[in-house]
mmCIF file of C-alpha atoms in Angstrom:
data_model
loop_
_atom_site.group_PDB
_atom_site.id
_atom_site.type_symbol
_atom_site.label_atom_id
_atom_site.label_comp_id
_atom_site.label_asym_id
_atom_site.label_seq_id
_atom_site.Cartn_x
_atom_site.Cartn_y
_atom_site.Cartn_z
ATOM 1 C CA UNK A 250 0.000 0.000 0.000
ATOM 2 C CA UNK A 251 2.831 2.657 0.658
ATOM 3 C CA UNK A 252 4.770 1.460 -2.519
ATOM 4 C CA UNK A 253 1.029 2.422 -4.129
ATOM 5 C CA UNK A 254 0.737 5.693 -2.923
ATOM 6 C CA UNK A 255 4.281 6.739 -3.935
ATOM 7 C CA UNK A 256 3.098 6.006 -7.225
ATOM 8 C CA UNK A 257 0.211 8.056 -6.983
ATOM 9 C CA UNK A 258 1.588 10.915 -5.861
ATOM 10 C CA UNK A 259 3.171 10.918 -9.081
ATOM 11 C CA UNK A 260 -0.073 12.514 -9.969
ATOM 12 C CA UNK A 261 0.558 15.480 -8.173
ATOM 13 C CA UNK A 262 3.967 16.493 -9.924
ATOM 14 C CA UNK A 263 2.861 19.926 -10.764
ATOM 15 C CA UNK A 264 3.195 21.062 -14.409
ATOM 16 C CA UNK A 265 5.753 23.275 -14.312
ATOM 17 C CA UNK A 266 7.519 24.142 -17.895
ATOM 18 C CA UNK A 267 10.073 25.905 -19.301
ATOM 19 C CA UNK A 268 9.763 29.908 -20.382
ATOM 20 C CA UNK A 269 10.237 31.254 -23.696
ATOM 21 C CA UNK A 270 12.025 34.275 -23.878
ATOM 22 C CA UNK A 271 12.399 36.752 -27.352
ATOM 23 C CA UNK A 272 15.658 38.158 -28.041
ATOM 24 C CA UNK A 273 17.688 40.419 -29.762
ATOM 25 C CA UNK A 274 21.123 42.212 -30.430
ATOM 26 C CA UNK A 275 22.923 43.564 -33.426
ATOM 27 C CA UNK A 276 24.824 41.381 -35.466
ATOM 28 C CA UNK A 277 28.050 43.247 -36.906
ATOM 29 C CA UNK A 278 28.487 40.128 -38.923
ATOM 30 C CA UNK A 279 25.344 39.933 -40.830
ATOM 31 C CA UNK A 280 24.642 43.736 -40.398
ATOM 32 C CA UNK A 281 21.484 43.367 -38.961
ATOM 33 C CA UNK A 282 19.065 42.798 -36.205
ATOM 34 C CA UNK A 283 18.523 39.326 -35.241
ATOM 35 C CA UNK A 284 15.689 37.853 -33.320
ATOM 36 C CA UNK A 285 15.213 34.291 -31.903
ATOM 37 C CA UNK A 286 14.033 32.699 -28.716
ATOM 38 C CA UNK A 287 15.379 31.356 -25.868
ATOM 39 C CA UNK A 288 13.708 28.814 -23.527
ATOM 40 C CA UNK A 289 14.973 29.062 -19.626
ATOM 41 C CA UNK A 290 13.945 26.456 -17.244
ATOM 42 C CA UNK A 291 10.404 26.806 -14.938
ATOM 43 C CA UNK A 292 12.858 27.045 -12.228
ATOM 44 C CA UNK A 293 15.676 29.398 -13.544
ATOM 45 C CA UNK A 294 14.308 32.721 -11.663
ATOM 46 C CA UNK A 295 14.065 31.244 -8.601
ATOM 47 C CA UNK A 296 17.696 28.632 -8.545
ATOM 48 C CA UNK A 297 19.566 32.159 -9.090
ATOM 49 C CA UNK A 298 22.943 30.431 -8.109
ATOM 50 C CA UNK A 299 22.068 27.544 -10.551
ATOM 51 C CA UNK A 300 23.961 27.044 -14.105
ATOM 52 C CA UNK A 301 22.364 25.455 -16.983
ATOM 53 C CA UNK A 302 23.546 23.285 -19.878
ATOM 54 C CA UNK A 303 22.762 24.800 -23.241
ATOM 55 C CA UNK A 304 20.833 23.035 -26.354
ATOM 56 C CA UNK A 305 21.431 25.078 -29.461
ATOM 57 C CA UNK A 306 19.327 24.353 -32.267
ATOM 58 C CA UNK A 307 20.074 24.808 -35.648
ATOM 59 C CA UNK A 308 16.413 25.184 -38.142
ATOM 60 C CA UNK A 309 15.368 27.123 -35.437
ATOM 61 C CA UNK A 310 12.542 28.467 -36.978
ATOM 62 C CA UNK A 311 11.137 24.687 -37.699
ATOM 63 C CA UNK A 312 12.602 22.754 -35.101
ATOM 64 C CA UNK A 313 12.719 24.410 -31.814
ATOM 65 C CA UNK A 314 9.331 24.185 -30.926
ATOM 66 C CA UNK A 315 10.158 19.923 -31.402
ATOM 67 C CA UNK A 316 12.985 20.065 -28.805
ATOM 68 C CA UNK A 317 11.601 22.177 -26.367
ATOM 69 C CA UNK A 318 7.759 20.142 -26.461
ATOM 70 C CA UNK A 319 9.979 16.857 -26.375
ATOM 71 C CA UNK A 320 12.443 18.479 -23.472
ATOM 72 C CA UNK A 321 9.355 19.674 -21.465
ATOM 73 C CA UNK A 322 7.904 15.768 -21.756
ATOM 74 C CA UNK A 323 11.414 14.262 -20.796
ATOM 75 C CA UNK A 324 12.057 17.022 -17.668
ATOM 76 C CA UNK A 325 12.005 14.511 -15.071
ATOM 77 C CA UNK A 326 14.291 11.798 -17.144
ATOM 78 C CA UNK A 327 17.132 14.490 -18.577
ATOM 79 C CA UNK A 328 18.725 17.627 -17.450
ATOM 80 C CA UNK A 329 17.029 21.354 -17.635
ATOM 81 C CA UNK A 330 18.508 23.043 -20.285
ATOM 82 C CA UNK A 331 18.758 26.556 -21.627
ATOM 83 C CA UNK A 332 17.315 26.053 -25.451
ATOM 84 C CA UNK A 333 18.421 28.460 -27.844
ATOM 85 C CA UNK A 334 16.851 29.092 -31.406
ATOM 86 C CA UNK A 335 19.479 29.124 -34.057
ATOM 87 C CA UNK A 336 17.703 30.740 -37.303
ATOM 88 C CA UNK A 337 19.465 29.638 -40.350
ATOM 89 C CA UNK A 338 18.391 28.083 -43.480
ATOM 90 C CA UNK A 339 19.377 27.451 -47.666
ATOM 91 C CA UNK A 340 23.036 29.011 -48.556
ATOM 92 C CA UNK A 341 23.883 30.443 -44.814
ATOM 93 C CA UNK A 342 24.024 26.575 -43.737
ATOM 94 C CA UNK A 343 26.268 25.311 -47.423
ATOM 95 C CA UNK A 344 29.397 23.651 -46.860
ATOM 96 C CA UNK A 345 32.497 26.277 -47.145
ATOM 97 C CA UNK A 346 35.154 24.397 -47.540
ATOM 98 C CA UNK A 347 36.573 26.885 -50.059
ATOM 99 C CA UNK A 348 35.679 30.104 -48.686
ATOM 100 C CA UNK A 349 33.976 31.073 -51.760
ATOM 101 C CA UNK A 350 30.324 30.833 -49.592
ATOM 102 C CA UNK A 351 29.759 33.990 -48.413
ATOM 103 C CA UNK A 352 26.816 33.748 -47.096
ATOM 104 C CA UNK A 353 28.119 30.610 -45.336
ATOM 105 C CA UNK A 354 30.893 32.480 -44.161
ATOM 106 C CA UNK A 355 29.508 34.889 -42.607
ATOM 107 C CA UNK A 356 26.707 32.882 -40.347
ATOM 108 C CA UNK A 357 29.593 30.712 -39.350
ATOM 109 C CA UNK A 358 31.245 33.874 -38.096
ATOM 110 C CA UNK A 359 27.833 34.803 -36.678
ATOM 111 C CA UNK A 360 26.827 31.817 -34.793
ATOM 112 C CA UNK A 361 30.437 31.223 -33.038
ATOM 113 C CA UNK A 362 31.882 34.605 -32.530
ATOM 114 C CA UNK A 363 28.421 36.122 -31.494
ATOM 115 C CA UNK A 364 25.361 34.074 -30.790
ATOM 116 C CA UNK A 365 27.073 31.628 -28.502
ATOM 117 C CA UNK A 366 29.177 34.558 -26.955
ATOM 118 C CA UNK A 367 25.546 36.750 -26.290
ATOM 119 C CA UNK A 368 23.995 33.346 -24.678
ATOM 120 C CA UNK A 369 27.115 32.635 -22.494
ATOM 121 C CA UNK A 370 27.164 36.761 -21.551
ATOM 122 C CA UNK A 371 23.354 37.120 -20.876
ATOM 123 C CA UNK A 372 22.724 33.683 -19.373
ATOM 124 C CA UNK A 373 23.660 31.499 -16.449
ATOM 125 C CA UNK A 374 25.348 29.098 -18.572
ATOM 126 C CA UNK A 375 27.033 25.735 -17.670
ATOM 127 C CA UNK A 376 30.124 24.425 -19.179
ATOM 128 C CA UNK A 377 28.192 21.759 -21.395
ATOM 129 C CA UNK A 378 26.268 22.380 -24.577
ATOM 130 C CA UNK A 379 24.984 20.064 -27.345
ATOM 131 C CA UNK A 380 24.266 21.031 -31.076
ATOM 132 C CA UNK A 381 21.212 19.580 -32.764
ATOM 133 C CA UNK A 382 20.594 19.776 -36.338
ATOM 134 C CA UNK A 383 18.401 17.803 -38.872
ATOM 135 C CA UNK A 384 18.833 17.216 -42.871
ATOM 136 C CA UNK A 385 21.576 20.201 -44.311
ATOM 137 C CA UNK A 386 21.444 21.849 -40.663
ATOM 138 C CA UNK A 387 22.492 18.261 -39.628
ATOM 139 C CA UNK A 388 25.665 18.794 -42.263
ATOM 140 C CA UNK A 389 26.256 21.824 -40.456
ATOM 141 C CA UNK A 390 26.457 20.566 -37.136
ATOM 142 C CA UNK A 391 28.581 17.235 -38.967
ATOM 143 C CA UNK A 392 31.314 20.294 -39.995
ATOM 144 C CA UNK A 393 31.605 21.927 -36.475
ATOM 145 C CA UNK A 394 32.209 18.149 -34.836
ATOM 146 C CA UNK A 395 34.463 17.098 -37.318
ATOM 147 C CA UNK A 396 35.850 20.664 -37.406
ATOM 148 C CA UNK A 397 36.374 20.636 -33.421
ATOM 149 C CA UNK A 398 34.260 22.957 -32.907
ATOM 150 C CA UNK A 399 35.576 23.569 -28.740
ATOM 151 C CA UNK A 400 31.961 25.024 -28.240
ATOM 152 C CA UNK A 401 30.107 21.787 -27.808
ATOM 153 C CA UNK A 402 30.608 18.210 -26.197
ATOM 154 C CA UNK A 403 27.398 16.186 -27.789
ATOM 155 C CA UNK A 404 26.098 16.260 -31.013
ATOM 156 C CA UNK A 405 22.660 15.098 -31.825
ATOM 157 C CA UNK A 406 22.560 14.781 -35.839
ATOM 158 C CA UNK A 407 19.425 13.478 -37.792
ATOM 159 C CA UNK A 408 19.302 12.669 -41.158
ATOM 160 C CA UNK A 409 22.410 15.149 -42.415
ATOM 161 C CA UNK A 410 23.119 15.888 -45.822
ATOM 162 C CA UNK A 411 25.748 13.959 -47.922
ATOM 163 C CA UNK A 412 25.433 13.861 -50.870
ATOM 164 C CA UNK A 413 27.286 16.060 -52.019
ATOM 165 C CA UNK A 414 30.414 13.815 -50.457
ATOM 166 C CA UNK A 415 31.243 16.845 -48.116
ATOM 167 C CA UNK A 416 30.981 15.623 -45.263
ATOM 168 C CA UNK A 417 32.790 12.270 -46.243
ATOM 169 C CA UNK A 418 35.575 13.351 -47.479
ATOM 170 C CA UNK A 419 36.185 15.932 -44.392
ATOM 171 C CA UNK A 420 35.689 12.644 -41.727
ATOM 172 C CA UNK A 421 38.624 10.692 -43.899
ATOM 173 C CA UNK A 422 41.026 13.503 -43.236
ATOM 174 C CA UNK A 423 40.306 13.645 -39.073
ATOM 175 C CA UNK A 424 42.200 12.138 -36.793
ATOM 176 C CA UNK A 425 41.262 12.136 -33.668
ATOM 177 C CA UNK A 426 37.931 13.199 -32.507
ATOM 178 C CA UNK A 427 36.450 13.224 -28.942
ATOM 179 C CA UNK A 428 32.521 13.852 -28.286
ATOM 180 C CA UNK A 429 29.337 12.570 -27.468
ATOM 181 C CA UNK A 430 27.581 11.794 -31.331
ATOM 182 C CA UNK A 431 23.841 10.205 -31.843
ATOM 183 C CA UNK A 432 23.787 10.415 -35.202
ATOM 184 C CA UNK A 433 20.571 8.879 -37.416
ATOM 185 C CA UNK A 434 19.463 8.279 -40.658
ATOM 186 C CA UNK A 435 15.712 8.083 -42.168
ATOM 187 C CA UNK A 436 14.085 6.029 -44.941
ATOM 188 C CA UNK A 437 16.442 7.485 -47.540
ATOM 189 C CA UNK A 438 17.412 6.871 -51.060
ATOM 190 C CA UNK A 439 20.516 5.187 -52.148
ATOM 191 C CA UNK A 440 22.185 8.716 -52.538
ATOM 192 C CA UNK A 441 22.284 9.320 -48.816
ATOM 193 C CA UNK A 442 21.969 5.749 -47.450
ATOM 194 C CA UNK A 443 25.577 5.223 -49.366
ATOM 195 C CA UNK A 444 27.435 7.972 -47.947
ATOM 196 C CA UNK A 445 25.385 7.716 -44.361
ATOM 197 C CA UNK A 446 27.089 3.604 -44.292
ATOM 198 C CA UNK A 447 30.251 4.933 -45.463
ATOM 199 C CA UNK A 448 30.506 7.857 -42.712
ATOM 200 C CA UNK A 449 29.673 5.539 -40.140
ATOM 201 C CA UNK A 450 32.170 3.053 -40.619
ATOM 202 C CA UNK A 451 34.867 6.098 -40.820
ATOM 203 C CA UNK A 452 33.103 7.336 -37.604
ATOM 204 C CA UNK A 453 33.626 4.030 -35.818
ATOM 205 C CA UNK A 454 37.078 4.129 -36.193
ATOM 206 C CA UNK A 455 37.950 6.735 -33.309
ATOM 207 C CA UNK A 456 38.000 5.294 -30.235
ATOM 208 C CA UNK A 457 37.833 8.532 -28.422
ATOM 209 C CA UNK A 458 34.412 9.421 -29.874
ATOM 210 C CA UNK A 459 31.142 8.143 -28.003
ATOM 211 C CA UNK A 460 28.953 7.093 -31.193
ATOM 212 C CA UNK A 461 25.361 6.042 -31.033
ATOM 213 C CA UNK A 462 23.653 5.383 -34.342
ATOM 214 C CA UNK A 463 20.305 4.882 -35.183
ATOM 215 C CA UNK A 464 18.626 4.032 -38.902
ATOM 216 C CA UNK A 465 14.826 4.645 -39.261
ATOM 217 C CA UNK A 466 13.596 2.596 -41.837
ATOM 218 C CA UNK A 467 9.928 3.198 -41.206
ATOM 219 C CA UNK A 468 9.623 7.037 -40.854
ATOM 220 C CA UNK A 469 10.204 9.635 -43.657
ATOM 221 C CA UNK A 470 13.084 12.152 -43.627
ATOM 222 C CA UNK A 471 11.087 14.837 -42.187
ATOM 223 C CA UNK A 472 8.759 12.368 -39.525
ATOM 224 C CA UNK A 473 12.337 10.598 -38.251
ATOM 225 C CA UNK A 474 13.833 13.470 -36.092
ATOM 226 C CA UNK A 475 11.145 13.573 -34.339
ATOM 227 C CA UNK A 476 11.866 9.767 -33.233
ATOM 228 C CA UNK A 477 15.158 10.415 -33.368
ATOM 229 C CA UNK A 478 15.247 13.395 -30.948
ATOM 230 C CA UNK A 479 12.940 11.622 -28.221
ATOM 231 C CA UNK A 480 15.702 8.451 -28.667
ATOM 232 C CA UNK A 481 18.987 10.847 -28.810
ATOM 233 C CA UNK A 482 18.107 12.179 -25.322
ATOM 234 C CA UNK A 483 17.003 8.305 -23.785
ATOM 235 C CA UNK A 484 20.331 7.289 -25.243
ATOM 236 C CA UNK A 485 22.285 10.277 -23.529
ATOM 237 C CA UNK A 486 20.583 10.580 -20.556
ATOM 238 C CA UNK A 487 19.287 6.798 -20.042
ATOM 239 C CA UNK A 488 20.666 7.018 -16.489
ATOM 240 C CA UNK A 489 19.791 10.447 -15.342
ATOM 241 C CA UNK A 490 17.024 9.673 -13.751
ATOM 242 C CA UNK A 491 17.279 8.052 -10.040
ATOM 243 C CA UNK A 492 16.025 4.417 -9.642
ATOM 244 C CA UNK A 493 13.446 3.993 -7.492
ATOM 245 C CA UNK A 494 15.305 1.942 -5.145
ATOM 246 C CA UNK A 495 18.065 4.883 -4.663
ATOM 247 C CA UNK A 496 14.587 7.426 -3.822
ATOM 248 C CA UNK A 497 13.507 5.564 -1.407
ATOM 249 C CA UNK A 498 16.815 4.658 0.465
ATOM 250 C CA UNK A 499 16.837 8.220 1.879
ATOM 251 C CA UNK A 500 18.132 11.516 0.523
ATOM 252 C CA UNK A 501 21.664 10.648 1.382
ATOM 253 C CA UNK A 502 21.479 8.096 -1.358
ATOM 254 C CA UNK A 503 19.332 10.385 -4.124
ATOM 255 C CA UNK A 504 22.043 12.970 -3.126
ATOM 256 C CA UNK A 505 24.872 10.629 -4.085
ATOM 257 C CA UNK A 506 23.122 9.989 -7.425
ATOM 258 C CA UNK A 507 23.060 13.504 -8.652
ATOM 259 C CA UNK A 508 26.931 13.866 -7.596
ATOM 260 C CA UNK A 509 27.871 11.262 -9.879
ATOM 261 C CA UNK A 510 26.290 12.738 -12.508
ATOM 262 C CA UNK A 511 28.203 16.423 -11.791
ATOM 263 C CA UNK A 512 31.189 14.422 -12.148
ATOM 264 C CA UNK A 513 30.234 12.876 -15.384
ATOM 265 C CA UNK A 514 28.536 15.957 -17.134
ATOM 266 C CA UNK A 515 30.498 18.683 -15.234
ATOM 267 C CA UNK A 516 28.147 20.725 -14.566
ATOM 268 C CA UNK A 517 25.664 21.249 -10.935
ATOM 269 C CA UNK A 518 23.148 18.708 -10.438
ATOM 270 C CA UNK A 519 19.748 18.985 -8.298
ATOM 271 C CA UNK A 520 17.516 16.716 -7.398
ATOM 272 C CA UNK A 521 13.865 16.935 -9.237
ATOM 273 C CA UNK A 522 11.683 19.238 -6.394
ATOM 274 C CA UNK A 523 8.704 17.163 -7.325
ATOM 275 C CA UNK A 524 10.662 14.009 -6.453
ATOM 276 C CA UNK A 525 11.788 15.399 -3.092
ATOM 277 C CA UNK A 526 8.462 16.392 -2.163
ATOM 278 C CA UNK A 527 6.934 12.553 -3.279
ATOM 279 C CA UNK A 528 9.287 11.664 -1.178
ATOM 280 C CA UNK A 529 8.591 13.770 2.014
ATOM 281 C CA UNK A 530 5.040 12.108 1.505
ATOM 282 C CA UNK A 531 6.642 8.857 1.472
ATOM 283 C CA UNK A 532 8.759 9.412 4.387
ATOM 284 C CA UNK A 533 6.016 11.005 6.475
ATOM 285 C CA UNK A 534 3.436 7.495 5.825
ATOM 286 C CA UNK A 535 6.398 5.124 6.520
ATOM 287 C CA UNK A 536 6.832 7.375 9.601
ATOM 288 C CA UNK A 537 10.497 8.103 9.351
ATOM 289 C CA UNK A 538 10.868 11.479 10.919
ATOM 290 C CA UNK A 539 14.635 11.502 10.437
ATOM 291 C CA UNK A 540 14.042 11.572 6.568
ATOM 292 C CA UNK A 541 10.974 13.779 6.919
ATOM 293 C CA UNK A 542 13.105 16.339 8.500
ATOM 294 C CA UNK A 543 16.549 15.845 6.207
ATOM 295 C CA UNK A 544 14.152 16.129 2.882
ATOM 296 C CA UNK A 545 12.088 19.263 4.213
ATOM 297 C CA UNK A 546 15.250 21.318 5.325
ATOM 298 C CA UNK A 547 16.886 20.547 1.738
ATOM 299 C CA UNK A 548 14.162 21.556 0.241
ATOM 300 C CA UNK A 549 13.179 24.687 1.770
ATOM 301 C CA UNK A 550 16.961 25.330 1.575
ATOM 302 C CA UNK A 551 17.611 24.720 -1.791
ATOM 303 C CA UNK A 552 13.811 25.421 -3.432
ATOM 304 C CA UNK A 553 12.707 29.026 -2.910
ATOM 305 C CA UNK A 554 9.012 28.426 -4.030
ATOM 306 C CA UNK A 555 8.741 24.974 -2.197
ATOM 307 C CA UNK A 556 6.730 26.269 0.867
ATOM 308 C CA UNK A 557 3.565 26.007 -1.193
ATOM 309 C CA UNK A 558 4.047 22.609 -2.495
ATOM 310 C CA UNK A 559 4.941 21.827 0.790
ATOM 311 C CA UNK A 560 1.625 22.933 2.382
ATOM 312 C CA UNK A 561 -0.242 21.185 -1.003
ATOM 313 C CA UNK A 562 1.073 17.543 -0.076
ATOM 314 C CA UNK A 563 0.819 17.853 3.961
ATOM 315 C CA UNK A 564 -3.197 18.908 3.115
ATOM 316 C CA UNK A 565 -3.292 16.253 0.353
ATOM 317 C CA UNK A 566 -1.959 13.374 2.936
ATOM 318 C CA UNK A 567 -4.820 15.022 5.141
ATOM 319 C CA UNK A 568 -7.711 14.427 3.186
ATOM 320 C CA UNK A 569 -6.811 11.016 1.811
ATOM 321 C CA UNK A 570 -6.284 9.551 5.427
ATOM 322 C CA UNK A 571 -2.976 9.988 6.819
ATOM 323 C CA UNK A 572 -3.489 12.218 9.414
ATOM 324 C CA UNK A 573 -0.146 10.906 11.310
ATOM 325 C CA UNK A 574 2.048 12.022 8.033
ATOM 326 C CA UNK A 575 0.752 15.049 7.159
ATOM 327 C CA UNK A 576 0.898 16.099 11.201
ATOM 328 C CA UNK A 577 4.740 14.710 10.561
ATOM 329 C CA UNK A 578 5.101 17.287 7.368
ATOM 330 C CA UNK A 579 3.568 19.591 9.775
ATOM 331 C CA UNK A 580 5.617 19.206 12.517
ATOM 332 C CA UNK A 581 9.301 19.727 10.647
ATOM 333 C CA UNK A 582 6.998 23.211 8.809
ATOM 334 C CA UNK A 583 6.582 24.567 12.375
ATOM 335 C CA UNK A 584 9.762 23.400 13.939
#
């Protein structure tokens, strides 16, 4: 019965999602005033000493929406992330190899030397971004990894452009590369499937790079990233997320689970406040006032909008029976 009810207080994780924000600044580059969006996490004006991974996403203008919907569904199973709209389309994304592209030229110039430099300036950034582009975006974002580009550490790439052998021939002349890559290909034609087989077995040769590779034989080249975005983050993330066992062996253990994972990412880690407060409802019915007390001073430590929530679950225990928990919530509230 209390393993039940910990499951049903999933039902009161409250539906807190990320903010969209519209900005702007000059670009000296491109000589003009650019606009895009950036999403900030619910809880990024109230964790003020809190730093945030970045997701930049190239087709901003198509494909943001998709990662921030699909990041707003996955919020309890991957990080928060800052989300930034990357607006870029036709020659602007063209290889430029040569330096003959101008127009490629210049949004390169753009996007590294002043996008990413307003973001990191303007927002509580962590040291840890990925770069997500689809189709010739995805042949963008296949030119800054094999470029080293130092301003990201994953990559999630979805049915890139090659068939113009680009790409290809720009992987045979790399060394050594190191990054995180989920890299995926749709129900193409023989002109991409060719060059898609022939990248990946170039790919596989670098020890150093983490590669995760996915073909979607059933969706369509605009239908797959969609699949292929919701499996990119699983794949990255698959152990983000703390077991249930670790929850409900106390907050020292939950604690020790989100340290790991600064370690591995590098960047601050904090436990989901929806979790802790299932858990403080947990506690409180299995009557262990030690954890009660540990979870409710965290919380109201490290949460400044928690005393609500709080107050929500000790009257919620209330109605539905447990009188002795929610007096235990009660009773660390007043202490």
């Amino acid at each position: 019965m209390k393993t039940t009810l910990y499951y049903l207080l999933l039902l009161l994780s409250v539906n807190t999602f990320a903010e969209v924000n519209n900005e702007s600044f000059t670009s000296k580059t491109l000589n003009t005033q650019v606009t895009f969006k950036v999403s900030v996490p619910a809880s990024y004006s109230t964790r003020l000493n809190q730093y945030y991974p970045v997701i930049y996403v190239l087709h901003g203008q198509w494909d943001f929406a998709l990662v921030k919907s699909i990041s707003d569904t996955l919020k309890s199973e991957i990080p928060e992330f800052i989300i930034v709209q990357v607006i870029g389309k036709g020659a602007q994304l063209q290889p430029n190899d040569a330096n003959i592209n101008e127009k490629a030229q210049l949004f390169r110039q753009h996007f590294t030397h002043e996008l990413v430099p307003h973001i990191k300036n303007n927002f509580r950034t962590a040291d840890y971004s990925i770069l997500i582009g689809h189709s010739n975006a995805g042949r963008f974002a296949m030119e800054q990894l094999l470029t080293k580009s130092p301003l990201f550490n994953d990559y999630f790439i979805f049915s890139p452009s090659l068939d113009d052998g680009y790409i290809v021939s720009l992987a045979r002349s790399v060394k050594e590369l190191q990054a995180q890559l989920f890299l995926s290909i749709a129900n193409e034609g023989e002109h991409m499937q060719k060059p898609f087989n022939a990248l990946l077995n170039i790919l596989q040769n670098h020890p150093t790079l983490s590669l995760s590779s996915e073909k979607y034989a059933q969706y369509s080249h605009q239908s797959s990233k969609v699949i292929a975005l919701l499996n990119a983050f699983q794949t990255r993330f698959s152990h983000w997320q703390a077991s249930y066992e670790t929850k409900i062996a106390g907050l020292g253990s939950l604690l020790t689970h989100y340290s790991v994972l600064e370690k591995e990412f590098g960047f601050q880690v904090f436990p989901d406040k929806d979790d802790l407060i299932r858990l403080l409802a947990y506690f409180a019915v299995n009557d262990n006032g030690q954890e009660v007390g540990k979870i409710y001073d965290y919380v109201i430590t490290h949460y400044s909008n928690s005393a609500e929530s709080i107050i929500e679950i000790e009257q919620y225990l209330a109605k539905e029976g447990y009188q002795s928990a929610a007096k235990r919530i009660k009773s660390s509230r007043l202490k």
